[in-house]
Amino acid sequence: MTLHRQQTRMLIVLCGVSLLFTAFAMRLVQLQVWRHEELAQLAANNRERTIHRQGRRGKILDARGNLLANSQSVRIVAADPSMTASNALATAQQLAPLLALDVPTLTAKLSSPGRYVRLKQKVDEDTAAKIRALKIKGLVLEDQFVRTYPNGALASHVIGFVNHEQTGVQGIEAAMENYLQGRAGYETIERDRKGREIRVLREEVLAPRDGCDVVLTVDQVIQHIAEVELDKAMAEHRPQAGVIIVSRPKTGEILAMASRPTFDLNDPGRFPADARRNRCISDVAEPGSTFKIVVCSGALNDGLVRLEDRFDCHNGEFLYAGRVLHDAHPYGILPVEAILYKSSNIGAAVIGIKMGAPTLYRYIQAFGFGRKTGIALPGEVSGIAHPLAKWTALSITRIPMGHEIAATPLQMIMALNAIANGGRLMRPLIVKRVVSPEGEPLLNFEPRQVGQPITPRASALMTAALRKVVTPEGTAPKAAVEHYDVAGKTGTAQKIENGQYVRKYYSSFIGYLPAADPELSILVSLDNPVGGAYYGGTVSGPVFSEVARKVAQYLGLPAQQPQSDSQLAKL
Amino acid sequence: MRRNRKRESLRLGSVARSLLVCGCIAVAGLTYVYQKNQIYRLGEEVKKHEATLLALDKRNAMLAAQLAQFKSPAYLEARCQQYHLGLAAPRDTQVIRLPEPGAEWDMKVPPMAATPVPAKKPAPKKVVARR
């Protein structure tokens, strides 16, 4: 009996133990087989972590390697209020001087509901190190890149800026986005019990790659000279807006491009959209008398006129197609050369009539009007050059004096460059090269000729005539530059408001130096100067002279003796 | 007889061989552990250097921006004015421009080296008549 009971008990215990082990085994199978994927993932989540790293955005440099835009690593200071709430006041008192925030605001943030609150963005590395040294539990320092522009507003319209996602939205930042943008990378790491990375177990899947550097043709010193002089002109003549472009005629390189009003690149949102517009490429206006260079060079190129040919300027009143065309000063008989340097509207109109509309239109197109220049900046407009079919009877007298046509300042200076450069029309160049993060040149942008509107001989004849513009006989003696031979043209165009010409003017001057072998061309244009003076030669001429003098001095252009007309004609 | 054979089989040679095998295994094991430890330690060092490199890279970018700011023409001009250094671009009146001698100049003026410099005659002594 006792044996039987013992055996029964043993059987029960055995069954119990068997059941227990069976249960364990089943649980094991459940954990290891059925829920393997899920639990393995949970374990991996505890141990592993994927870190995304953003590549640094490339730099923008000027022609001499000076930094114009750079990306800096800063920190976002954030907190987990569930950990900081208990000691919010003391923590706030520690952090307030470092973050430049007041204690009540910080206390409120540190004790707010939720598990994540941003305390401050764009905290520099030095401050971040000080915060880290405080060893406050619940504080998080996150990485962030910010774009910085060391020169503030200098060349702001050319450089452009980025949005919060570090994507270029204007200027070179937008135009060269594909090169500048860094490539993001990520790595999977394993952490130990304390949450520290076990370096040997790192599985780096994709390394981040920094963006390429973009080198511009712009020179920061020339840009500074242009901007300082433009600011002076803005203060003196109080125009609505103003632009200065400095370029190199032989290559089409843009050395400076200044526009007013302007904005600070480090805080573009503080300025109105109007101030952020690059007027050099996005604003069109009737060029006025500066456009006479097109009609005269076309007529000279086709042999329709010679510089010494004389035309009747009708004493300042010329009736054509039922409308009277006026000159600022009445002139009688003037040679072509004088039509240019005295800027006779009637003279230009008479030459235009002699050329005929189709020829004039051909030259307008050949000089690049009515189409984009192709500069590597976003927002460029084509200007307005009506097709021949839309010309009225008056057009042939109005277009030669720069009316009924609209051009951007960039188009005007590129047309002038063609005259300065032996008739070769160049594509404007603003990006010199793209360099890899390792410093290897990836792309070189070479000067490119896009047309030949006139011959070198016609170009030399035009230079001979334009040199006289800055003499006492011409319209811009104030644009002369001591020790340098300057060729240029003034422009004073009436503005149109609500379809009517009003007593507001665009005052401009375009010119190049040295006239015989141009190294520089400069455009100055002021939109509606107030205070009496509005002629291009009086308002923009002196600005041109000052910019040209300083830039020539900076570039070390050798001073020269004025050359005679016969010497220039030989060229 | 059998006992003797057994004693012979436990001789030094086989014991040594066994110990050698065990020793090799132990050394291999210890080496493995040591190397694992080294890998971990070096990994930690790499991590530390990576962090330093990253910090230096960040600092470099910050300093490059600062340097660019200090080198900017506007900043330099402002500092010159602030410290009354009197530095300014020379005015035109302060610059003397010398024309480079060209071919015409060469023809008119013989080269300096070819021109003999006349020897200076000693100035005649003034004779003061004594009265």
XYZ file of C-alpha atoms in Angstrom:
702
model
C 0.000 0.000 0.000
C 2.729 2.355 1.057
C 4.704 1.443 -2.044
C 1.710 2.022 -4.209
C 1.135 5.446 -2.672
C 4.737 6.317 -3.056
C 4.651 5.321 -6.697
C 1.514 7.377 -7.237
C 3.103 10.416 -5.615
C 6.210 9.946 -7.694
C 4.072 9.706 -10.790
C 2.247 12.885 -9.852
C 5.516 14.707 -9.183
C 6.934 13.354 -12.400
C 3.873 14.429 -14.320
C 4.012 17.818 -12.646
C 7.676 18.266 -13.458
C 7.055 17.001 -16.991
C 4.193 19.444 -17.403
C 6.330 22.229 -16.029
C 9.160 21.426 -18.420
C 6.682 21.045 -21.238
C 5.326 24.481 -20.394
C 8.838 25.871 -20.299
C 9.627 24.179 -23.587
C 6.454 25.531 -25.155
C 7.219 29.011 -23.887
C 10.716 28.636 -25.242
C 9.360 27.579 -28.620
C 6.919 30.473 -28.494
C 9.695 32.965 -27.724
C 12.365 31.483 -29.950
C 10.314 30.337 -32.902
C 6.893 31.934 -33.101
C 7.808 35.392 -31.781
C 11.421 35.261 -32.907
C 11.223 38.118 -35.430
C 9.335 40.425 -33.132
C 11.514 39.803 -30.079
C 14.754 39.877 -32.044
C 13.678 43.278 -33.345
C 12.870 44.487 -29.836
C 16.266 43.318 -28.618
C 17.974 44.978 -31.550
C 16.054 48.203 -30.869
C 17.356 48.188 -27.335
C 20.899 47.616 -28.477
C 21.159 49.182 -31.906
C 20.552 52.671 -33.105
C 20.703 54.289 -36.547
C 22.270 57.701 -36.585
C 21.671 59.987 -39.562
C 24.404 62.430 -40.348
C 23.999 65.380 -42.663
C 26.880 66.306 -44.961
C 28.102 69.846 -44.594
C 26.926 72.252 -47.303
C 29.752 73.493 -49.545
C 31.378 76.888 -49.225
C 30.977 79.828 -51.559
C 34.257 81.639 -52.212
C 35.179 84.758 -54.124
C 37.667 84.818 -57.000
C 40.581 85.146 -54.558
C 39.428 82.385 -52.237
C 37.827 84.606 -49.593
C 34.963 82.957 -47.794
C 31.533 84.338 -48.688
C 29.287 81.604 -47.293
C 29.968 78.728 -44.957
C 28.066 76.110 -42.955
C 28.709 75.940 -39.242
C 27.749 73.216 -36.851
C 25.701 74.500 -33.944
C 23.499 72.834 -31.338
C 19.870 72.740 -30.434
C 19.463 72.624 -26.649
C 16.385 70.561 -25.819
C 15.044 69.021 -22.623
C 12.883 66.140 -21.462
C 10.529 67.887 -18.986
C 9.638 64.562 -17.353
C 13.209 64.539 -16.041
C 13.770 68.269 -15.530
C 10.427 69.274 -14.019
C 11.362 68.242 -10.481
C 14.326 70.623 -10.409
C 13.193 73.142 -13.017
C 14.001 76.354 -11.132
C 17.579 75.395 -10.212
C 18.234 74.116 -13.733
C 16.790 77.291 -15.248
C 19.048 79.421 -13.041
C 22.074 77.478 -14.260
C 21.089 77.633 -17.931
C 19.717 81.173 -18.155
C 23.058 83.022 -18.434
C 24.400 80.508 -20.948
C 21.359 80.547 -23.203
C 20.669 84.265 -22.744
C 17.092 83.517 -21.719
C 15.242 84.668 -18.629
C 14.700 82.299 -15.721
C 10.840 82.285 -15.697
C 10.663 81.369 -19.402
C 13.173 78.584 -18.938
C 11.437 77.289 -15.807
C 8.131 77.169 -17.667
C 9.704 75.226 -20.522
C 11.535 72.816 -18.230
C 8.350 71.956 -16.363
C 6.005 71.876 -19.339
C 4.025 68.698 -20.161
C 5.401 66.218 -22.693
C 8.794 64.652 -23.145
C 10.492 67.077 -25.545
C 10.866 70.816 -25.506
C 13.342 72.976 -27.417
C 15.057 75.515 -25.212
C 17.214 77.268 -27.787
C 18.492 76.816 -31.326
C 21.801 77.841 -32.917
C 23.831 77.453 -29.749
C 27.555 77.584 -30.532
C 29.982 74.804 -29.632
C 31.662 76.700 -26.786
C 28.348 77.303 -25.032
C 27.334 73.710 -25.712
C 30.528 72.520 -23.992
C 29.724 74.662 -20.940
C 26.191 73.239 -20.803
C 27.545 69.700 -21.122
C 29.902 70.358 -18.209
C 26.895 71.126 -15.982
C 25.831 67.446 -16.352
C 22.140 68.230 -16.074
C 20.006 65.130 -16.473
C 17.301 65.375 -19.113
C 19.121 67.887 -21.331
C 19.800 66.964 -24.955
C 22.234 68.670 -27.320
C 21.284 68.031 -30.942
C 23.411 68.777 -33.983
C 22.327 71.409 -36.447
C 23.996 73.131 -39.392
C 23.455 76.823 -39.994
C 24.546 78.845 -42.966
C 26.663 81.850 -42.088
C 27.676 84.743 -44.277
C 30.735 86.452 -42.745
C 30.331 89.600 -44.853
C 26.686 90.199 -43.945
C 25.042 92.108 -46.763
C 28.009 92.087 -49.155
C 27.012 90.630 -52.530
C 23.773 89.468 -50.946
C 21.864 89.373 -54.243
C 24.557 87.276 -55.887
C 25.170 84.823 -53.055
C 21.519 84.319 -52.095
C 20.444 82.429 -49.008
C 19.017 79.120 -47.801
C 15.749 78.207 -46.110
C 15.306 76.324 -42.820
C 15.896 73.010 -44.604
C 19.285 74.349 -45.761
C 18.114 74.438 -49.365
C 19.136 77.374 -51.518
C 16.266 79.671 -52.424
C 18.020 82.540 -54.145
C 21.224 83.516 -55.896
C 24.154 81.137 -56.193
C 22.791 79.164 -53.227
C 19.812 78.179 -55.390
C 21.550 78.056 -58.777
C 24.315 75.736 -57.571
C 22.151 73.759 -55.148
C 23.068 70.414 -56.702
C 26.767 71.012 -56.101
C 26.572 72.802 -52.765
C 24.246 70.382 -51.017
C 25.970 67.708 -48.975
C 24.817 64.087 -49.132
C 23.317 62.691 -45.965
C 24.697 59.480 -44.534
C 23.790 57.085 -41.768
C 25.409 54.476 -39.561
C 24.043 51.721 -37.362
C 25.699 51.479 -33.967
C 25.361 49.139 -30.981
C 25.221 50.525 -27.490
C 26.373 49.099 -24.184
C 24.410 48.956 -20.930
C 25.077 52.636 -20.268
C 24.006 53.657 -23.731
C 27.545 54.288 -25.001
C 28.453 53.212 -28.493
C 30.508 50.024 -28.868
C 32.719 51.308 -31.656
C 33.922 47.901 -32.856
C 30.378 46.830 -33.601
C 29.604 49.857 -35.743
C 28.163 49.018 -39.116
C 28.730 52.098 -41.202
C 26.367 51.829 -44.101
C 26.776 55.171 -45.825
C 29.213 57.921 -44.920
C 27.922 61.489 -45.277
C 29.547 63.556 -47.983
C 30.174 67.286 -47.785
C 28.963 69.487 -50.611
C 31.292 70.960 -53.223
C 32.711 74.463 -52.935
C 31.707 77.050 -55.504
C 34.236 79.700 -56.536
C 32.778 82.875 -58.012
C 34.266 85.401 -60.401
C 33.192 88.114 -57.971
C 36.043 89.785 -56.081
C 35.019 90.819 -52.581
C 37.149 93.990 -52.623
C 35.697 95.163 -55.952
C 32.251 94.249 -54.667
C 32.917 96.305 -51.545
C 34.077 99.286 -53.621
C 30.943 99.061 -55.780
C 28.648 98.782 -52.760
C 30.274 101.657 -50.855
C 30.010 103.941 -53.883
C 26.445 102.833 -54.530
C 25.556 103.602 -50.921
C 27.097 107.056 -51.268
C 25.089 107.660 -54.446
C 21.925 106.427 -52.713
C 22.516 108.853 -49.854
C 23.288 111.755 -52.165
C 20.614 111.339 -54.833
C 18.022 109.344 -52.841
C 16.854 107.175 -55.755
C 14.299 104.392 -55.310
C 16.881 101.827 -56.312
C 20.324 101.545 -57.806
C 22.648 99.020 -59.382
C 26.320 98.773 -60.203
C 27.871 95.984 -62.252
C 31.604 95.639 -62.766
C 32.739 93.135 -65.366
C 35.709 92.114 -67.465
C 34.825 92.664 -71.141
C 37.248 90.116 -72.582
C 35.883 87.189 -70.605
C 32.433 88.312 -69.520
C 33.379 87.701 -65.872
C 31.274 89.588 -63.362
C 33.627 91.139 -60.811
C 30.921 92.857 -58.773
C 27.155 93.037 -58.863
C 25.570 95.403 -56.372
C 21.924 96.252 -55.983
C 20.063 98.570 -53.663
C 17.923 98.239 -51.568
C 19.718 95.309 -50.065
C 19.406 92.858 -47.171
C 21.502 91.041 -44.598
C 22.151 87.455 -45.630
C 22.278 86.348 -42.007
C 18.705 87.484 -41.450
C 16.937 87.719 -44.814
C 13.467 87.331 -43.336
C 13.736 90.743 -41.661
C 13.768 92.495 -45.047
C 10.940 92.973 -47.554
C 10.885 90.866 -50.709
C 11.575 94.016 -52.709
C 14.983 94.362 -51.050
C 15.881 90.769 -51.847
C 15.337 91.136 -55.587
C 18.455 91.180 -57.755
C 17.643 94.176 -59.911
C 20.642 93.595 -62.153
C 18.956 90.585 -63.727
C 15.284 90.757 -62.807
C 14.341 94.394 -63.430
C 13.784 95.668 -66.905
C 13.598 99.288 -67.936
C 13.909 101.320 -71.082
C 17.655 101.832 -71.343
C 17.437 105.319 -72.860
C 20.427 106.788 -74.621
C 22.800 103.994 -73.620
C 20.987 101.989 -76.298
C 22.345 104.331 -78.993
C 25.489 102.210 -78.939
C 23.486 99.449 -80.633
C 22.102 101.474 -83.511
C 25.360 103.348 -84.139
C 27.580 100.277 -83.996
C 25.168 98.432 -86.313
C 25.212 101.267 -88.829
C 29.016 101.518 -88.647
C 29.357 97.756 -88.951
C 27.250 97.612 -92.116
C 29.122 100.577 -93.605
C 25.884 102.578 -93.758
C 27.546 105.466 -91.972
C 31.039 106.620 -91.114
C 31.966 108.495 -87.956
C 32.503 111.659 -89.939
C 29.183 111.449 -91.847
C 26.938 114.336 -90.947
C 23.232 114.204 -90.202
C 20.658 116.900 -89.713
C 19.363 116.929 -86.159
C 16.571 119.352 -87.041
C 17.386 121.858 -84.277
C 15.861 119.683 -81.622
C 12.437 119.011 -83.172
C 11.909 116.197 -85.623
C 8.451 115.406 -86.945
C 8.049 111.802 -87.932
C 4.875 109.730 -88.365
C 2.803 112.561 -86.959
C 4.786 112.867 -83.702
C 7.525 115.272 -82.778
C 10.754 113.876 -81.365
C 12.773 116.220 -79.160
C 16.414 116.516 -78.184
C 17.482 117.720 -74.752
C 19.476 120.450 -76.500
C 18.832 121.627 -80.065
C 21.478 120.552 -82.553
C 21.850 121.317 -86.214
C 24.138 119.212 -88.375
C 26.121 116.671 -86.362
C 28.575 113.953 -87.383
C 27.819 110.429 -86.222
C 30.544 110.701 -83.613
C 28.908 113.814 -82.143
C 25.482 112.174 -82.241
C 26.964 109.654 -79.834
C 28.943 111.909 -77.529
C 26.272 114.621 -77.455
C 23.568 111.945 -77.274
C 21.210 113.333 -79.857
C 17.918 111.455 -79.946
C 17.065 112.866 -83.356
C 20.480 111.925 -84.700
C 20.038 108.338 -83.473
C 16.542 108.226 -84.950
C 17.828 109.446 -88.322
C 20.524 106.767 -88.309
C 17.862 104.207 -87.354
C 15.707 105.296 -90.289
C 18.719 104.971 -92.586
C 19.365 101.461 -91.273
C 15.798 100.336 -91.693
C 13.734 98.328 -89.254
C 14.865 94.807 -90.274
C 18.550 95.692 -89.922
C 18.000 97.435 -86.621
C 16.029 94.463 -85.351
C 18.815 92.120 -86.488
C 21.334 94.075 -84.410
C 19.023 94.196 -81.399
C 18.931 90.426 -81.511
C 22.623 90.086 -82.265
C 23.511 92.110 -79.172
C 21.420 89.729 -77.066
C 18.370 91.847 -76.278
C 15.055 90.118 -75.788
C 16.611 86.919 -74.476
C 18.313 85.816 -71.286
C 22.060 86.229 -71.100
C 22.400 82.793 -69.502
C 24.081 83.919 -66.300
C 24.113 81.218 -63.629
C 21.683 83.066 -61.367
C 18.006 82.283 -60.937
C 15.363 84.870 -61.683
C 16.855 86.354 -64.815
C 14.307 87.862 -67.210
C 14.525 88.221 -70.973
C 13.717 91.881 -71.276
C 11.362 93.159 -73.954
C 12.332 93.407 -77.608
C 9.154 93.380 -79.633
C 9.221 91.335 -82.840
C 9.347 93.303 -86.036
C 5.697 92.584 -86.764
C 4.679 94.529 -83.679
C 6.670 97.627 -84.493
C 4.676 100.771 -85.184
C 5.609 103.540 -87.594
C 7.199 105.376 -84.681
C 9.303 102.432 -83.495
C 12.138 103.106 -85.933
C 12.641 106.539 -84.332
C 12.028 105.510 -80.727
C 13.990 102.283 -80.424
C 17.347 103.839 -81.505
C 17.105 106.210 -78.519
C 16.305 103.365 -76.141
C 12.522 103.606 -75.925
C 9.976 100.887 -76.824
C 12.547 98.359 -75.691
C 13.360 97.134 -72.199
C 16.565 95.552 -71.018
C 18.113 94.420 -67.772
C 21.266 96.175 -66.554
C 23.148 92.934 -67.226
C 22.021 92.858 -70.859
C 23.192 96.444 -71.288
C 26.652 95.827 -69.891
C 27.089 92.646 -71.930
C 26.190 94.581 -75.095
C 28.736 97.246 -74.156
C 31.278 94.509 -73.472
C 30.811 93.267 -77.039
C 31.750 96.720 -78.327
C 34.710 96.901 -75.942
C 35.849 93.407 -76.851
C 36.320 93.686 -80.603
C 32.694 92.835 -81.308
C 32.694 89.531 -79.441
C 29.567 89.019 -77.330
C 30.447 86.962 -74.283
C 28.234 84.970 -71.992
C 28.293 86.492 -68.482
C 30.341 84.364 -66.146
C 29.717 84.424 -62.415
C 30.817 80.939 -61.359
C 34.486 80.287 -61.965
C 34.737 76.690 -60.820
C 33.321 73.969 -58.633
C 35.750 72.268 -56.268
C 35.247 68.930 -54.528
C 35.389 68.771 -50.690
C 38.884 67.297 -51.091
C 39.983 70.369 -53.024
C 39.996 68.787 -56.488
C 38.562 71.021 -59.231
C 35.466 69.332 -60.642
C 34.203 71.899 -63.094
C 35.867 74.904 -64.671
C 33.641 77.441 -66.345
C 35.514 78.955 -69.248
C 34.644 82.242 -70.968
C 32.302 81.565 -73.868
C 31.640 83.691 -76.893
C 27.987 83.606 -77.882
C 28.014 85.953 -80.828
C 29.845 88.487 -82.958
C 27.394 91.315 -83.612
C 30.017 93.674 -85.051
C 33.498 93.479 -86.510
C 36.635 94.540 -84.619
C 36.890 97.560 -86.926
C 33.376 98.764 -86.072
C 34.211 98.135 -82.418
C 37.315 100.355 -82.672
C 35.315 103.097 -84.377
C 32.717 102.959 -81.622
C 35.449 103.160 -78.984
C 36.870 106.242 -80.692
C 33.452 107.905 -80.570
C 32.611 106.807 -77.039
C 35.894 108.168 -75.694
C 34.611 111.667 -76.397
C 31.604 111.167 -74.133
C 33.803 111.830 -71.090
C 35.445 114.914 -72.595
C 34.136 118.431 -71.909
C 32.330 118.270 -75.277
C 30.481 115.097 -74.302
C 27.601 114.412 -71.963
C 29.665 112.986 -69.099
C 32.890 114.859 -68.401
C 32.412 113.906 -64.746
C 32.800 110.250 -65.685
C 36.406 110.764 -66.747
C 39.048 108.943 -64.746
C 42.394 110.636 -64.290
C 45.282 108.745 -65.900
C 42.941 106.376 -67.728
C 41.353 106.530 -71.113
C 37.628 105.921 -70.675
C 34.946 105.174 -73.255
C 31.331 105.290 -72.189
C 27.778 106.358 -72.804
C 25.217 108.168 -70.720
C 21.559 107.308 -70.484
C 18.621 109.254 -69.089
C 15.385 107.383 -69.661
C 11.984 108.646 -68.628
C 9.997 106.245 -66.534
C 6.592 104.967 -67.470
C 3.885 104.817 -64.824
C 0.387 103.592 -65.703
C 1.239 103.655 -69.397
C 2.353 107.308 -69.352
C 5.793 108.859 -69.352
C 6.247 110.745 -66.085
C 8.890 113.144 -64.854
C 10.926 110.419 -63.265
C 14.128 109.086 -64.745
C 16.544 106.210 -64.877
C 19.977 107.806 -64.828
C 22.702 105.551 -66.071
C 26.233 105.437 -67.303
C 28.058 102.549 -68.912
C 31.708 102.625 -69.771
C 34.984 100.770 -70.013
C 38.653 101.400 -69.487
C 41.375 101.517 -70.697
C 39.555 102.343 -73.930
C 42.203 100.788 -76.196
C 42.524 97.508 -74.325
C 39.614 97.271 -71.888
C 40.135 95.491 -68.595
C 37.023 96.778 -66.871
C 33.512 97.706 -67.807
C 31.159 99.320 -65.333
C 27.448 100.050 -65.354
C 25.866 102.490 -62.917
C 22.132 102.985 -62.927
C 19.982 104.898 -60.457
C 16.204 104.651 -60.509
C 14.574 108.074 -60.076
C 17.175 110.235 -58.368
C 15.640 113.200 -56.571
C 17.024 116.597 -55.760
C 17.235 118.233 -59.168
C 19.963 116.411 -61.074
C 18.805 113.441 -63.089
C 21.009 113.285 -66.193
C 23.044 110.116 -66.448
C 26.250 112.063 -66.936
C 25.648 114.214 -63.870
C 24.272 111.589 -61.492
C 25.788 108.260 -62.528
C 28.899 109.571 -64.281
C 30.720 110.620 -61.071
C 29.815 107.294 -59.445
C 31.286 105.477 -62.434
C 34.441 107.592 -62.213
C 34.929 106.856 -58.526
C 34.316 103.117 -58.888
C 36.586 102.928 -61.940
C 39.393 104.839 -60.233
C 39.341 102.652 -57.134
C 38.992 99.372 -58.989
C 41.764 100.298 -61.429
C 43.977 101.166 -58.470
C 43.105 97.885 -56.745
C 43.757 95.816 -59.869
C 46.970 97.717 -60.525
C 45.980 98.736 -64.041
C 48.923 100.683 -65.449
C 48.235 104.372 -65.886
C 48.332 105.441 -69.475
C 48.694 108.419 -71.727
C 45.556 109.292 -73.656
C 45.748 107.851 -77.142
C 44.921 109.766 -80.240
C 42.007 108.838 -82.481
C 44.390 107.657 -85.182
C 46.100 105.312 -82.712
C 42.754 103.896 -81.671
C 41.599 103.566 -85.258
C 44.685 101.439 -85.952
C 43.546 99.028 -83.285
C 53.352 -6.868 -16.892
C 50.119 -4.988 -17.738
C 50.725 -2.618 -14.841
C 54.219 -1.878 -16.175
C 52.789 -1.079 -19.614
C 50.280 1.288 -18.051
C 53.029 3.094 -16.165
C 54.995 3.382 -19.374
C 52.025 5.022 -21.165
C 51.945 7.836 -18.620
C 55.445 8.853 -19.346
C 56.739 12.360 -19.545
C 56.628 12.604 -23.327
C 52.913 12.149 -23.673
C 52.222 14.305 -20.626
C 54.371 17.027 -22.087
C 52.617 16.683 -25.434
C 49.268 16.953 -23.705
C 50.426 19.920 -21.710
C 51.760 21.521 -24.869
C 48.433 21.081 -26.633
C 46.623 22.429 -23.572
C 49.106 25.282 -23.361
C 48.639 26.076 -27.047
C 44.907 26.084 -26.617
C 45.233 28.247 -23.527
C 47.609 30.656 -25.279
C 45.315 30.784 -28.300
C 42.386 31.467 -26.006
C 44.228 34.109 -24.062
C 45.486 35.701 -27.277
C 41.954 35.718 -28.573
C 40.688 37.377 -25.418
C 43.620 39.801 -25.403
C 43.017 40.706 -29.029
C 39.316 41.104 -28.446
C 40.175 43.405 -25.602
C 42.630 45.301 -27.793
C 40.033 45.645 -30.554
C 37.582 47.022 -28.061
C 40.168 49.377 -26.583
C 41.322 50.558 -30.008
C 37.707 50.967 -31.033
C 37.203 53.215 -28.047
C 40.320 55.167 -29.004
C 39.078 55.518 -32.573
C 35.761 56.759 -31.197
C 37.561 59.313 -29.058
C 39.695 60.505 -31.976
C 36.639 60.679 -34.191
C 34.937 62.879 -31.637
C 38.036 65.076 -31.428
C 38.247 65.284 -35.213
C 34.591 66.248 -35.438
C 35.020 68.878 -32.746
C 38.107 70.263 -34.488
C 36.296 70.285 -37.807
C 33.446 72.249 -36.271
C 35.835 74.645 -34.614
C 37.749 75.033 -37.859
C 34.585 76.010 -39.697
C 33.722 78.491 -36.955
C 37.195 80.028 -37.010
C 37.197 80.161 -40.825
C 33.994 82.180 -40.678
C 35.482 84.449 -38.026
C 38.642 84.911 -40.061
C 36.617 85.754 -43.146
C 34.720 88.323 -41.115
C 37.951 89.865 -39.834
C 39.370 89.962 -43.350
C 36.311 91.565 -44.914
C 36.986 95.046 -46.324
C 34.069 96.562 -44.412
C 35.346 95.230 -41.076
C 38.921 96.353 -41.765
C 37.751 99.837 -42.694
C 35.661 100.060 -39.546
C 38.602 98.962 -37.385
C 40.923 101.464 -39.061
C 38.476 104.230 -38.237
C 37.891 102.937 -34.726
C 41.570 102.909 -33.835
C 42.378 106.107 -35.752
C 45.178 104.335 -37.569
C 45.109 106.847 -40.361
C 45.238 104.047 -42.925
C 43.499 104.870 -46.174
C 43.911 104.232 -49.844
C 46.354 106.771 -51.307
C 44.736 109.691 -53.072
C 45.652 110.419 -56.662
C 47.707 113.391 -55.568
C 49.796 111.077 -53.417
C 50.669 108.757 -56.290
C 53.458 109.556 -58.698
C 53.045 107.630 -61.902
C 56.171 106.979 -63.905
C 55.703 106.091 -67.570
C 57.469 102.904 -68.499
C 60.258 103.674 -70.949
C 59.269 102.234 -74.327
C 61.142 101.914 -77.603
C 61.034 105.662 -78.292
C 62.513 106.356 -74.899
C 65.285 103.829 -75.529
C 66.247 105.558 -78.741
C 66.363 108.995 -77.202
C 68.205 108.184 -74.042
C 71.192 105.869 -74.112
C 71.223 103.160 -71.492
C 72.597 104.233 -68.176
C 75.349 101.632 -68.134
C 76.699 102.696 -71.516
C 77.001 106.306 -70.496
C 80.360 107.005 -68.958
C 80.056 109.030 -65.887
C 82.471 111.928 -66.115
C 84.960 111.958 -63.342
C 84.461 114.787 -60.979
C 87.213 117.300 -61.162
C 88.434 118.383 -57.796
C 87.147 121.789 -57.008
C 89.887 124.419 -57.273
C 91.164 125.529 -53.976
C 90.213 128.948 -53.079
C 93.263 130.968 -52.545
C 92.695 133.661 -50.128
C 95.131 136.393 -50.573
C 96.655 137.320 -47.403
C 97.127 140.793 -46.868
